[in-house]
PDB file of N, CA and C in Angstrom:
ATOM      1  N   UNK A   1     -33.077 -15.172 -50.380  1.00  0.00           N
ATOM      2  CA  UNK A   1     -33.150 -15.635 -49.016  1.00  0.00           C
ATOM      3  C   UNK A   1     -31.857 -16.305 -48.598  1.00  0.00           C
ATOM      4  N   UNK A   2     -31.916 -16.230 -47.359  1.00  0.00           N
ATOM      5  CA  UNK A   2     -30.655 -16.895 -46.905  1.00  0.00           C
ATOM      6  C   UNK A   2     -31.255 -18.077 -45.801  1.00  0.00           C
ATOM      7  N   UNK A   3     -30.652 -19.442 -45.741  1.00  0.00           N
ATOM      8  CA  UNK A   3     -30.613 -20.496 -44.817  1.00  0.00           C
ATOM      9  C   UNK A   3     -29.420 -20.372 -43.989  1.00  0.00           C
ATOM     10  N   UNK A   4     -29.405 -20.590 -42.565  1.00  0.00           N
ATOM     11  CA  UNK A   4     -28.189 -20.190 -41.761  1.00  0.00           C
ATOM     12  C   UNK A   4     -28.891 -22.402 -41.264  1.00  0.00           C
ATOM     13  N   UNK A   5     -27.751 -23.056 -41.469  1.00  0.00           N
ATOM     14  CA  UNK A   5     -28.230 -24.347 -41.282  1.00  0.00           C
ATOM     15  C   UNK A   5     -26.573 -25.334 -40.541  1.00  0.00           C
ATOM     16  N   UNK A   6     -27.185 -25.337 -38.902  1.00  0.00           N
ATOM     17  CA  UNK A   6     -26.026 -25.833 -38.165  1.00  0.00           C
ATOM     18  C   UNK A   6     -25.481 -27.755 -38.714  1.00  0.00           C
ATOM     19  N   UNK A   7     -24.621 -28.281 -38.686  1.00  0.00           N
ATOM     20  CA  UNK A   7     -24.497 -29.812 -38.880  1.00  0.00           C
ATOM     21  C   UNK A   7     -25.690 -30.598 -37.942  1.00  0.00           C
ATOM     22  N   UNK A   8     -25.292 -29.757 -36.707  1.00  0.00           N
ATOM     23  CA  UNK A   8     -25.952 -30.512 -35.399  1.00  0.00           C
ATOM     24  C   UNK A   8     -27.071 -29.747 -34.551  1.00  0.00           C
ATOM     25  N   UNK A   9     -28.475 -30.015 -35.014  1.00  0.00           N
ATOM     26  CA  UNK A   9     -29.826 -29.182 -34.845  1.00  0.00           C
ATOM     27  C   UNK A   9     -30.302 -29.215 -33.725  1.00  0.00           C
ATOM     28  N   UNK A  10     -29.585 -29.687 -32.478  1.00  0.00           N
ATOM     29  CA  UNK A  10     -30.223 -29.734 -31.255  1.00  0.00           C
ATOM     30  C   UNK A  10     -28.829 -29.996 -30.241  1.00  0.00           C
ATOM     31  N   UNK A  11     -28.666 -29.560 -29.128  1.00  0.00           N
ATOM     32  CA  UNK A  11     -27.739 -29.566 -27.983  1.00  0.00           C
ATOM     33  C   UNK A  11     -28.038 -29.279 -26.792  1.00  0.00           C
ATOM     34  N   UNK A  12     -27.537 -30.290 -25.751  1.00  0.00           N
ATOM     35  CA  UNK A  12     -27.798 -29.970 -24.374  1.00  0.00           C
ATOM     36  C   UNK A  12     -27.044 -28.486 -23.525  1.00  0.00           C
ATOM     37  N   UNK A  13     -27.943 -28.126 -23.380  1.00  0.00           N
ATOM     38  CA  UNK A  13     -27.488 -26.427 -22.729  1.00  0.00           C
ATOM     39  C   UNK A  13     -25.537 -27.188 -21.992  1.00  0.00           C
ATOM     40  N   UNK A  14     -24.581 -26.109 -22.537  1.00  0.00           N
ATOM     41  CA  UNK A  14     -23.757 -26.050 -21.883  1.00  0.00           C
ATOM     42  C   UNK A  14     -22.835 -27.038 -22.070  1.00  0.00           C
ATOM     43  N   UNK A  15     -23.285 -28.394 -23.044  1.00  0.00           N
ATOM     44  CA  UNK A  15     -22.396 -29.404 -23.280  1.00  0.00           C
ATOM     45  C   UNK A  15     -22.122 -29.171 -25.168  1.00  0.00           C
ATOM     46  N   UNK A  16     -21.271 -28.818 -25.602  1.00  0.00           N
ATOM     47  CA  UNK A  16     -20.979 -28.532 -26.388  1.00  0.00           C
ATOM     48  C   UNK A  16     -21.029 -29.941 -27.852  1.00  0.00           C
ATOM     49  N   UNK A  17     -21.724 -30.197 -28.890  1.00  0.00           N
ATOM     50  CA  UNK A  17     -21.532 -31.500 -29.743  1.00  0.00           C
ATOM     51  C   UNK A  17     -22.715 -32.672 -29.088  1.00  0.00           C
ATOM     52  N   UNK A  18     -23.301 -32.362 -27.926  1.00  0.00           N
ATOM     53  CA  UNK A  18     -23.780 -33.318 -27.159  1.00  0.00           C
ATOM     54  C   UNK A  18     -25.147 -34.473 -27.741  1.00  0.00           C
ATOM     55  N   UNK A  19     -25.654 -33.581 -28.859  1.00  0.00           N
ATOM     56  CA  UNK A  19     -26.577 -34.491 -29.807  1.00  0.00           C
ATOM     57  C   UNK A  19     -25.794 -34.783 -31.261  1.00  0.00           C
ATOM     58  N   UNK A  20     -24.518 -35.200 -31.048  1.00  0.00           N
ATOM     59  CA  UNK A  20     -23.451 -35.388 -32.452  1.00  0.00           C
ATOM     60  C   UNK A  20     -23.677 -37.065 -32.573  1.00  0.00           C
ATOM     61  N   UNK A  21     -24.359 -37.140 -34.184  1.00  0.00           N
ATOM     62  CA  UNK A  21     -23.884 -39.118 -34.026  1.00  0.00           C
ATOM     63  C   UNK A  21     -25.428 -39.370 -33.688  1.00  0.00           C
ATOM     64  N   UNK A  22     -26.383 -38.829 -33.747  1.00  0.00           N
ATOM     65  CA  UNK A  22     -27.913 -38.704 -33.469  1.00  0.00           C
ATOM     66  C   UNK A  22     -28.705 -39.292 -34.770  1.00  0.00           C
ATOM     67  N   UNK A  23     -28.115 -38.823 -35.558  1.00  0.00           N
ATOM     68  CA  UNK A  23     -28.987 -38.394 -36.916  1.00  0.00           C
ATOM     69  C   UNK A  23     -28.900 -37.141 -37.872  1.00  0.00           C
ATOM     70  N   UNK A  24     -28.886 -35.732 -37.024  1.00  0.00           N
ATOM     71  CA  UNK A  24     -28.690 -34.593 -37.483  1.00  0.00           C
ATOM     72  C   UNK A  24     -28.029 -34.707 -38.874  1.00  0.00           C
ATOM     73  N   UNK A  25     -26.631 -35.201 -38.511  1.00  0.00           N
ATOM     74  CA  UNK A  25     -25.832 -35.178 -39.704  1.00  0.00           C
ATOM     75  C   UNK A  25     -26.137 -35.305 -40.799  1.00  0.00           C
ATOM     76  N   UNK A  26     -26.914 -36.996 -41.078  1.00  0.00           N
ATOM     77  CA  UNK A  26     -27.264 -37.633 -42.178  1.00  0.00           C
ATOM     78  C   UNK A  26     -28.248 -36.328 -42.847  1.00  0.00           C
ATOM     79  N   UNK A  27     -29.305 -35.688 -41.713  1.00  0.00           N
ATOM     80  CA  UNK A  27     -30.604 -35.205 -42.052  1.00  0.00           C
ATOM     81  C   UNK A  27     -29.739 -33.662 -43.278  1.00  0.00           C
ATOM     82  N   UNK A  28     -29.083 -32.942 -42.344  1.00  0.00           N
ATOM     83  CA  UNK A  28     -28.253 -32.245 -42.904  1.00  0.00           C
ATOM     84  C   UNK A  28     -27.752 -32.359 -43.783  1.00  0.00           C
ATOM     85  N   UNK A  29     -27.157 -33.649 -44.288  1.00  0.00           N
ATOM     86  CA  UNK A  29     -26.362 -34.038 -45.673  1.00  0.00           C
ATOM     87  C   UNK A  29     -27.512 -34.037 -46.529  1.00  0.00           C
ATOM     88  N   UNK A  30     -28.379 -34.453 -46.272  1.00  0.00           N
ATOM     89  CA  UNK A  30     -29.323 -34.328 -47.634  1.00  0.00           C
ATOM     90  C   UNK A  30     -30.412 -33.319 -47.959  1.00  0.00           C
ATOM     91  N   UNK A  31     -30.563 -32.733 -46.598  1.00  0.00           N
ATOM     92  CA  UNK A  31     -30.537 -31.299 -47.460  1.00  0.00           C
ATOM     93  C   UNK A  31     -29.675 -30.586 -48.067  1.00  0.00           C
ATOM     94  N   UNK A  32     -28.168 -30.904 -47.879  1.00  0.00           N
ATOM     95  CA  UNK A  32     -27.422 -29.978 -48.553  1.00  0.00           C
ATOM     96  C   UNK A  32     -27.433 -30.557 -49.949  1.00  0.00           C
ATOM     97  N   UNK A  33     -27.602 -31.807 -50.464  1.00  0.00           N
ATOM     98  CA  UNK A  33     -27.791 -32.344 -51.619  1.00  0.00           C
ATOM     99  C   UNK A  33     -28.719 -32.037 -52.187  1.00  0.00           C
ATOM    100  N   UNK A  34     -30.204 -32.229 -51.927  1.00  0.00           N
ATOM    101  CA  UNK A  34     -31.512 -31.763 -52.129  1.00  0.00           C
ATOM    102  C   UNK A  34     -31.245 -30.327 -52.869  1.00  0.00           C
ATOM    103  N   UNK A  35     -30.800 -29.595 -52.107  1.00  0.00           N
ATOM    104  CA  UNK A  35     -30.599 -28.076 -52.516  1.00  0.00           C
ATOM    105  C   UNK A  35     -29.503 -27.847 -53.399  1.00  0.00           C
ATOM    106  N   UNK A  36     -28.676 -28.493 -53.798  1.00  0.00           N
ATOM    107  CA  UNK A  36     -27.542 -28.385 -54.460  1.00  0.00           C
ATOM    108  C   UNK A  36     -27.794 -29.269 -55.972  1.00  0.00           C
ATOM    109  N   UNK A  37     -29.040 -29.719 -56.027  1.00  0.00           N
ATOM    110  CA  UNK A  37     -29.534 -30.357 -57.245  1.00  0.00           C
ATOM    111  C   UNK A  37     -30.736 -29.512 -57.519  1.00  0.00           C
ATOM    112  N   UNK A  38     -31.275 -28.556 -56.472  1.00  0.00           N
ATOM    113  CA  UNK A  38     -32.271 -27.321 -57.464  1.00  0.00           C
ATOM    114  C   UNK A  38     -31.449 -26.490 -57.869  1.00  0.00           C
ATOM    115  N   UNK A  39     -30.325 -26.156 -57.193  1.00  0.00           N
ATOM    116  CA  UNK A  39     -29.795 -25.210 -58.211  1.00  0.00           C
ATOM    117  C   UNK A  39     -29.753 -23.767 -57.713  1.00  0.00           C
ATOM    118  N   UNK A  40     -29.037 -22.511 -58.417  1.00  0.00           N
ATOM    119  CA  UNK A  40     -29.040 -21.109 -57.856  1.00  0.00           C
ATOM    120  C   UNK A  40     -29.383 -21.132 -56.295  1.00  0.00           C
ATOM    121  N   UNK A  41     -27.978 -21.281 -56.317  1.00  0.00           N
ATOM    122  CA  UNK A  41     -27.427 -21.448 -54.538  1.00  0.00           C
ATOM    123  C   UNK A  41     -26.022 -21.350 -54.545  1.00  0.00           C
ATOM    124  N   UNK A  42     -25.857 -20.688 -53.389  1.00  0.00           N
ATOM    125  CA  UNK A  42     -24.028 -20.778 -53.257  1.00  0.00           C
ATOM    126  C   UNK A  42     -24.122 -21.529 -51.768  1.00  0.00           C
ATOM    127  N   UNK A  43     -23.214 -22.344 -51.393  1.00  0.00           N
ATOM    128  CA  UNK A  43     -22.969 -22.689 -50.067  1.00  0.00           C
ATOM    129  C   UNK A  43     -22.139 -21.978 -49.406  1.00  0.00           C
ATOM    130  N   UNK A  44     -22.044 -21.645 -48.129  1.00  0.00           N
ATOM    131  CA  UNK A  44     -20.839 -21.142 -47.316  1.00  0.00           C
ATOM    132  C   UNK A  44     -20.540 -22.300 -46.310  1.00  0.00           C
ATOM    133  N   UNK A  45     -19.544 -22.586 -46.032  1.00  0.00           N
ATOM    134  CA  UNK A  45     -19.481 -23.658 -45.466  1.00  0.00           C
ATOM    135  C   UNK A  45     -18.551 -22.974 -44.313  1.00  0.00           C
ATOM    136  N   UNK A  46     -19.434 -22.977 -43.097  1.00  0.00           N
ATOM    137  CA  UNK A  46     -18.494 -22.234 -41.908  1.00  0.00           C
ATOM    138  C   UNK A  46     -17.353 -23.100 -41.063  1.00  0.00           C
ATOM    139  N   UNK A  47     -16.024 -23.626 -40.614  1.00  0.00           N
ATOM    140  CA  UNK A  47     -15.868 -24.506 -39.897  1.00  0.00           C
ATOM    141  C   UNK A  47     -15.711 -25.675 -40.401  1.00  0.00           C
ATOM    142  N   UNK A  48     -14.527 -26.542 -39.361  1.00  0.00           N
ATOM    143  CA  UNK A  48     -14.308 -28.424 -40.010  1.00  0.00           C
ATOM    144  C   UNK A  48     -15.890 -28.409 -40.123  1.00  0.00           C
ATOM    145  N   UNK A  49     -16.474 -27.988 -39.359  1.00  0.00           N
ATOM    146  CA  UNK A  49     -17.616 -29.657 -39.232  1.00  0.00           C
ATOM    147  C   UNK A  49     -18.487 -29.222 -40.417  1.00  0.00           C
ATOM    148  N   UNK A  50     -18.915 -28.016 -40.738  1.00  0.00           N
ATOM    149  CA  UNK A  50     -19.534 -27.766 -41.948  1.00  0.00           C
ATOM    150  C   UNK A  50     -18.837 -28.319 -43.567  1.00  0.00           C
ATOM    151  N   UNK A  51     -17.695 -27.910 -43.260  1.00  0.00           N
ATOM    152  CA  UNK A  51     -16.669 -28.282 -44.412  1.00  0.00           C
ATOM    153  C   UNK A  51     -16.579 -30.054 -45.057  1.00  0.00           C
ATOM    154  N   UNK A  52     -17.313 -30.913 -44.076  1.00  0.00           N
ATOM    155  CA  UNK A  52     -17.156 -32.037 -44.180  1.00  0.00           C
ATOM    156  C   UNK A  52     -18.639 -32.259 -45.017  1.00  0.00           C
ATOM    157  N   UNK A  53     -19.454 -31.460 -45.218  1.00  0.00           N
ATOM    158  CA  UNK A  53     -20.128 -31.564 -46.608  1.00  0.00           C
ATOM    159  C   UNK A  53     -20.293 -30.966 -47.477  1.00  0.00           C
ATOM    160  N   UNK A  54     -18.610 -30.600 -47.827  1.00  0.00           N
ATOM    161  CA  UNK A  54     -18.683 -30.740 -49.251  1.00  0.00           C
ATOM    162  C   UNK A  54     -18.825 -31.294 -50.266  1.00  0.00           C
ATOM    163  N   UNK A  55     -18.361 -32.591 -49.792  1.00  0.00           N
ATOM    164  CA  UNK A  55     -18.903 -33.753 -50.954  1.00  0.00           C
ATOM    165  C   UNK A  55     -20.611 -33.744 -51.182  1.00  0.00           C
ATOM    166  N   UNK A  56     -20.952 -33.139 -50.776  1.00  0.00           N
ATOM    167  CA  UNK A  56     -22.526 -32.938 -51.007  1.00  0.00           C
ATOM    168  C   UNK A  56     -22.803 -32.424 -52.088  1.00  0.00           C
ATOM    169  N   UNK A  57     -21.879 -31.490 -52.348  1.00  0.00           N
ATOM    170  CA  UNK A  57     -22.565 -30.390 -53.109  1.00  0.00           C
ATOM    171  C   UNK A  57     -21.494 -30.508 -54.667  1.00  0.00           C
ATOM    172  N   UNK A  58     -21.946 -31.030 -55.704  1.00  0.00           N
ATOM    173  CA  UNK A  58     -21.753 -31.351 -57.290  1.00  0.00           C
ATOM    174  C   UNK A  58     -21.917 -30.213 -57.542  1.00  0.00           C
ATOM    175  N   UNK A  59     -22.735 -29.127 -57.995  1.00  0.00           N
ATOM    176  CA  UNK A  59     -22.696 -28.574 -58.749  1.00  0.00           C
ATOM    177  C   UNK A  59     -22.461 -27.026 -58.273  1.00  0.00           C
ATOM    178  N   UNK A  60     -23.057 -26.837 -56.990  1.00  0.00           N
ATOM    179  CA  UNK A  60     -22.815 -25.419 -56.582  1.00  0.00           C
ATOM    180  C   UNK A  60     -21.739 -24.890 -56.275  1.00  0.00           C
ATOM    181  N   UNK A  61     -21.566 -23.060 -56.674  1.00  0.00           N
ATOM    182  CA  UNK A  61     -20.327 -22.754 -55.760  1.00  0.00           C
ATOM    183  C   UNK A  61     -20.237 -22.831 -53.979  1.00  0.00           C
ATOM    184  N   UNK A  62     -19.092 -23.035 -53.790  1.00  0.00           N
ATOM    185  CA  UNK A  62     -18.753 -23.377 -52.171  1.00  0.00           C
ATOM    186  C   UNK A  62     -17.774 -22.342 -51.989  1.00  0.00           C
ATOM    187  N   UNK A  63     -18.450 -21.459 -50.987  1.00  0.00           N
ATOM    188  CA  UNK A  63     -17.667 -20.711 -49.959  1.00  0.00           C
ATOM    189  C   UNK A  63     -16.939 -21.253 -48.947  1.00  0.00           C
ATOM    190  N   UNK A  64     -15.837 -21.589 -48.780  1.00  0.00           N
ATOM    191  CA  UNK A  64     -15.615 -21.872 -47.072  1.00  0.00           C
ATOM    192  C   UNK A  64     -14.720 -20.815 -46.184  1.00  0.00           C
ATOM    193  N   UNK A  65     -15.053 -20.680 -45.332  1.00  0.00           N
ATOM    194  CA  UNK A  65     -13.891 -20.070 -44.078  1.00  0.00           C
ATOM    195  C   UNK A  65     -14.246 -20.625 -42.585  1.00  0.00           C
ATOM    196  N   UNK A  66     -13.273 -19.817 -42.095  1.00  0.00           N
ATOM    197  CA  UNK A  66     -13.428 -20.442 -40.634  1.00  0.00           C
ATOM    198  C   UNK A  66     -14.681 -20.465 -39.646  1.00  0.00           C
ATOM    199  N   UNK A  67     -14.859 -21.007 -38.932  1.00  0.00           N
ATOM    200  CA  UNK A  67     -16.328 -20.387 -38.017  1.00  0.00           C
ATOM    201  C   UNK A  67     -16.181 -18.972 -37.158  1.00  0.00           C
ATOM    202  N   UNK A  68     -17.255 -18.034 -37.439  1.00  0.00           N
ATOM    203  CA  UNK A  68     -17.253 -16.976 -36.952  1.00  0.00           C
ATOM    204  C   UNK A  68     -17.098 -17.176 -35.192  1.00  0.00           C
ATOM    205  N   UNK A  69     -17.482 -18.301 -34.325  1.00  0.00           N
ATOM    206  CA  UNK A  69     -17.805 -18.147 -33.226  1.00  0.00           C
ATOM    207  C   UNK A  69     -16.126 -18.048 -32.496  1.00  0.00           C
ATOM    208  N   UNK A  70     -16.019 -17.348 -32.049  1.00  0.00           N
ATOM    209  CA  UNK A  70     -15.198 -16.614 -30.792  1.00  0.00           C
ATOM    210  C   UNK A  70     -14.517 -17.776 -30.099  1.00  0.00           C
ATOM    211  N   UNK A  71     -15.107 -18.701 -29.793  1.00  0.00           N
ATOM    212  CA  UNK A  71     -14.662 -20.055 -29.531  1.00  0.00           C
ATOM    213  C   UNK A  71     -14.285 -20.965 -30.224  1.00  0.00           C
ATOM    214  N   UNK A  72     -14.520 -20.821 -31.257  1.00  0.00           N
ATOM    215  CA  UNK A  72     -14.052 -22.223 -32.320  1.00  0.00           C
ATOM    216  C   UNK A  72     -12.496 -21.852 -32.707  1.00  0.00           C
ATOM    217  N   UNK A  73     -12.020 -20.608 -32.313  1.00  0.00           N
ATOM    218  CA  UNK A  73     -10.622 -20.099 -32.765  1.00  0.00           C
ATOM    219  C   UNK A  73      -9.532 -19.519 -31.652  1.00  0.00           C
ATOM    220  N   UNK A  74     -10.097 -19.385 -30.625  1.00  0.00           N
ATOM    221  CA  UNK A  74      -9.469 -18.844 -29.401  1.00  0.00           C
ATOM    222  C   UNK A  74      -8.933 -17.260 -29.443  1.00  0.00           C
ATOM    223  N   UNK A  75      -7.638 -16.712 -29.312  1.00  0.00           N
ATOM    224  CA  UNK A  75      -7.735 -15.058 -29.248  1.00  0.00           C
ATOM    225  C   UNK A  75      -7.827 -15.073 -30.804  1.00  0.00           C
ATOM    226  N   UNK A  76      -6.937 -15.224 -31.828  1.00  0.00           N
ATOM    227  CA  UNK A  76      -7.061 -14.849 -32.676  1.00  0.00           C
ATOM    228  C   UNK A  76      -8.408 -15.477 -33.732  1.00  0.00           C
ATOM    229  N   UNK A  77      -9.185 -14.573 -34.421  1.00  0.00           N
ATOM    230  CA  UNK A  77     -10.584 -15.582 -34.935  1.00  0.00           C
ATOM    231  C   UNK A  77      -9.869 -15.448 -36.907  1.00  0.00           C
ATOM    232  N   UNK A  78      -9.652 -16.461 -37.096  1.00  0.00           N
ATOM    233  CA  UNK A  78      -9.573 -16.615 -38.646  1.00  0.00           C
ATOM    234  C   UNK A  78     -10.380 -16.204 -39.412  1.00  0.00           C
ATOM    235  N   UNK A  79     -11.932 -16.158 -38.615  1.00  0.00           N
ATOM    236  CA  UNK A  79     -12.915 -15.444 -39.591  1.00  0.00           C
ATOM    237  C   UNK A  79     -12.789 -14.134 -40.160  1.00  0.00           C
ATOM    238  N   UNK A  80     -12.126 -13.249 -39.064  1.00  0.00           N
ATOM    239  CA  UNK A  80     -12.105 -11.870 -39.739  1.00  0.00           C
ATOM    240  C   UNK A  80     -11.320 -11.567 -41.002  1.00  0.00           C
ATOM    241  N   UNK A  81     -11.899 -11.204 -41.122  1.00  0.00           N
ATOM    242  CA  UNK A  81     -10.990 -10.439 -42.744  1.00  0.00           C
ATOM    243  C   UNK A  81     -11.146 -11.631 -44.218  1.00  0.00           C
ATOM    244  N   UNK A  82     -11.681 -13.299 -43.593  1.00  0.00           N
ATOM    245  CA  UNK A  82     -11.852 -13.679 -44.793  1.00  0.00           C
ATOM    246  C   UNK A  82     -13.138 -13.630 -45.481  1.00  0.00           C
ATOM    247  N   UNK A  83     -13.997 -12.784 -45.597  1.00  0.00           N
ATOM    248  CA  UNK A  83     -14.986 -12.003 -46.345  1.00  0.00           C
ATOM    249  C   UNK A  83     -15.669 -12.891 -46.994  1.00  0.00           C
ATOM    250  N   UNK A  84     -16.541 -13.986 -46.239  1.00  0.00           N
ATOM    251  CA  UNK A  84     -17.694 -14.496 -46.860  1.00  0.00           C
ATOM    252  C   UNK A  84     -18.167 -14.335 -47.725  1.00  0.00           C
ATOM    253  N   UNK A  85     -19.291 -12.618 -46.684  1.00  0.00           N
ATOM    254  CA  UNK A  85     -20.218 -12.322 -47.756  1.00  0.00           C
ATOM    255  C   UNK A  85     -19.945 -12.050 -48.619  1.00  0.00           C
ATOM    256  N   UNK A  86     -19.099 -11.115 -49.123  1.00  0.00           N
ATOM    257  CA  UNK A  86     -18.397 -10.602 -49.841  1.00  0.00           C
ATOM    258  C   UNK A  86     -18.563 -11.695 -51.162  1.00  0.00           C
ATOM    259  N   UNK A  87     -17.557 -12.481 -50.668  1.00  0.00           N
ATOM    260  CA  UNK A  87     -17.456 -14.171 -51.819  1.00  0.00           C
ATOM    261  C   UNK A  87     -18.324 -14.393 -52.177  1.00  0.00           C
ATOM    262  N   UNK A  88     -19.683 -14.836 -50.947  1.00  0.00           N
ATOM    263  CA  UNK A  88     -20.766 -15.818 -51.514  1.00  0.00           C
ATOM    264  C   UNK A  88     -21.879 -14.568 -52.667  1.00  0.00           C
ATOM    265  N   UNK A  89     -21.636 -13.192 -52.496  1.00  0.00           N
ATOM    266  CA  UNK A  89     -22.174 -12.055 -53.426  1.00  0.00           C
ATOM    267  C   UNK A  89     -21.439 -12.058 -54.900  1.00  0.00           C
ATOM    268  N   UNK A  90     -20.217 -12.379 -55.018  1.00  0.00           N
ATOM    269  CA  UNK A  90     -19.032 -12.467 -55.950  1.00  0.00           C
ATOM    270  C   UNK A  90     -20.160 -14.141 -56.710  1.00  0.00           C
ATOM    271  N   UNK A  91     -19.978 -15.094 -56.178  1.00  0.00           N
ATOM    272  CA  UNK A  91     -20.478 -16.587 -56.620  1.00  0.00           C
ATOM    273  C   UNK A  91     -22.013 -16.100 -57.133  1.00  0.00           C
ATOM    274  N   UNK A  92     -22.748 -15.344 -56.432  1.00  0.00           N
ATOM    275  CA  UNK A  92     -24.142 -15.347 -56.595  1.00  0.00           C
ATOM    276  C   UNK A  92     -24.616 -14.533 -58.172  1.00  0.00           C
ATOM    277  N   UNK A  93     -23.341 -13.495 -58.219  1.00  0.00           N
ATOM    278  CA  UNK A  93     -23.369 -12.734 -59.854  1.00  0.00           C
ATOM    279  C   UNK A  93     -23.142 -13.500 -60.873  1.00  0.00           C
ATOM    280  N   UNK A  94     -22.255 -14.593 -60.360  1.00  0.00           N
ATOM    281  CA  UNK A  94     -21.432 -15.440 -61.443  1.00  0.00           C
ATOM    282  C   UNK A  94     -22.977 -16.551 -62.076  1.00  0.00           C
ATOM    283  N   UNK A  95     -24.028 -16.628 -60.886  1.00  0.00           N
ATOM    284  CA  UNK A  95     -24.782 -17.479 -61.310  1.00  0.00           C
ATOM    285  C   UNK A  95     -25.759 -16.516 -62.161  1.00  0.00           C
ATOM    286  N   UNK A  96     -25.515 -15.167 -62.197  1.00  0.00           N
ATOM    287  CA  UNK A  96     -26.805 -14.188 -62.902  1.00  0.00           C
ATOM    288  C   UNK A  96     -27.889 -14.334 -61.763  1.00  0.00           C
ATOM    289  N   UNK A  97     -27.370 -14.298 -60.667  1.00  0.00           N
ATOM    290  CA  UNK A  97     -28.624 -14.025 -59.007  1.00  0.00           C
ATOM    291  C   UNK A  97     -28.141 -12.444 -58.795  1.00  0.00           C
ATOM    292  N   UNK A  98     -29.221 -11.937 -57.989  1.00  0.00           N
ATOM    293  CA  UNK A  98     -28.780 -10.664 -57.021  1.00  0.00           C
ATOM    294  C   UNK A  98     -27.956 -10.799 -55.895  1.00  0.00           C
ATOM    295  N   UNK A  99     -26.925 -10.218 -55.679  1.00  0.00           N
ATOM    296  CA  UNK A  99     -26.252 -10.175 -54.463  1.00  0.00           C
ATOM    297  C   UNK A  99     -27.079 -10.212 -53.378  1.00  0.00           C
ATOM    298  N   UNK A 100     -26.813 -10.454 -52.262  1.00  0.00           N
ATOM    299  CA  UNK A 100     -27.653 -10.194 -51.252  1.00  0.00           C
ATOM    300  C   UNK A 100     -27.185  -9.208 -49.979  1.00  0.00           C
ATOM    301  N   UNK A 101     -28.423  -8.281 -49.833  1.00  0.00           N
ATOM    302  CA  UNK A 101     -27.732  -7.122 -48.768  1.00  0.00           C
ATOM    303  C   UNK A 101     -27.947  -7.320 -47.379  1.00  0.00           C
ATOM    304  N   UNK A 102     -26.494  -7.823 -47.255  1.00  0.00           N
ATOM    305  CA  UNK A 102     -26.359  -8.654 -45.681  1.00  0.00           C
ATOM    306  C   UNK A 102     -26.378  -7.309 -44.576  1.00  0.00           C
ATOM    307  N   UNK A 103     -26.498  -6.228 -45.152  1.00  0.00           N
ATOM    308  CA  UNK A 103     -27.315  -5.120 -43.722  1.00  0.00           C
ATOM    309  C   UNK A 103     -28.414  -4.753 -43.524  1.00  0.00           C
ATOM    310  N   UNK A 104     -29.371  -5.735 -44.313  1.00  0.00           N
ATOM    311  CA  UNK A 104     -30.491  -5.541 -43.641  1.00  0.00           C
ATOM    312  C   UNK A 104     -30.972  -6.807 -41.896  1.00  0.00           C
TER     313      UNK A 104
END
């Protein structure tokens, strides 16, 4: 399975960060801990703001690249070509997991 899990879990239509400094964060940090102490998991960490919990995560592998969204990078997007899935499938063998087939 895959978790797709934003820093910030709620926003006012059209104001971009607008529930940042709420709570989210904290709630977020410890699930990423929670989950990073069961174990057979890779993180991808999309973006600064994801990237800022890494200190969360002791034992798992960590993917990071840029954020896919179109906006977080302006014309040129850093995301392309640096191959996530790819990685977080590469990390997931290393743990003796199944890759996962990101076309379904």
């Amino acid at each position: 399975g895959v978790l797709l899990l934003n820093t910030i879990l709620t926003v006012e239509e059209g104001r971009p960060m607008s529930h940042a400094n709420i709570g989210w964060e904290q709630l977020c940090y410890e699930a990423v801990r929670a989950l990073d102490e069961r174990g057979g998991v890779v993180f991808c960490l999309w973006g600064a703001a994801a990237q800022n919990y890494k200190g969360a995560v002791r034992s798992s592998p960590v993917v990071c690249s840029a954020h896919p969204s179109p906006l977080s990078s302006g014309a040129k997007n850093p995301f392309r070509g640096s191959r996530p899935f790819t990685r977080i499938n590469e990390e997931l063998k290393k743990l003796g997991l199944e890759p996962i087939d990101w076309k379904l």
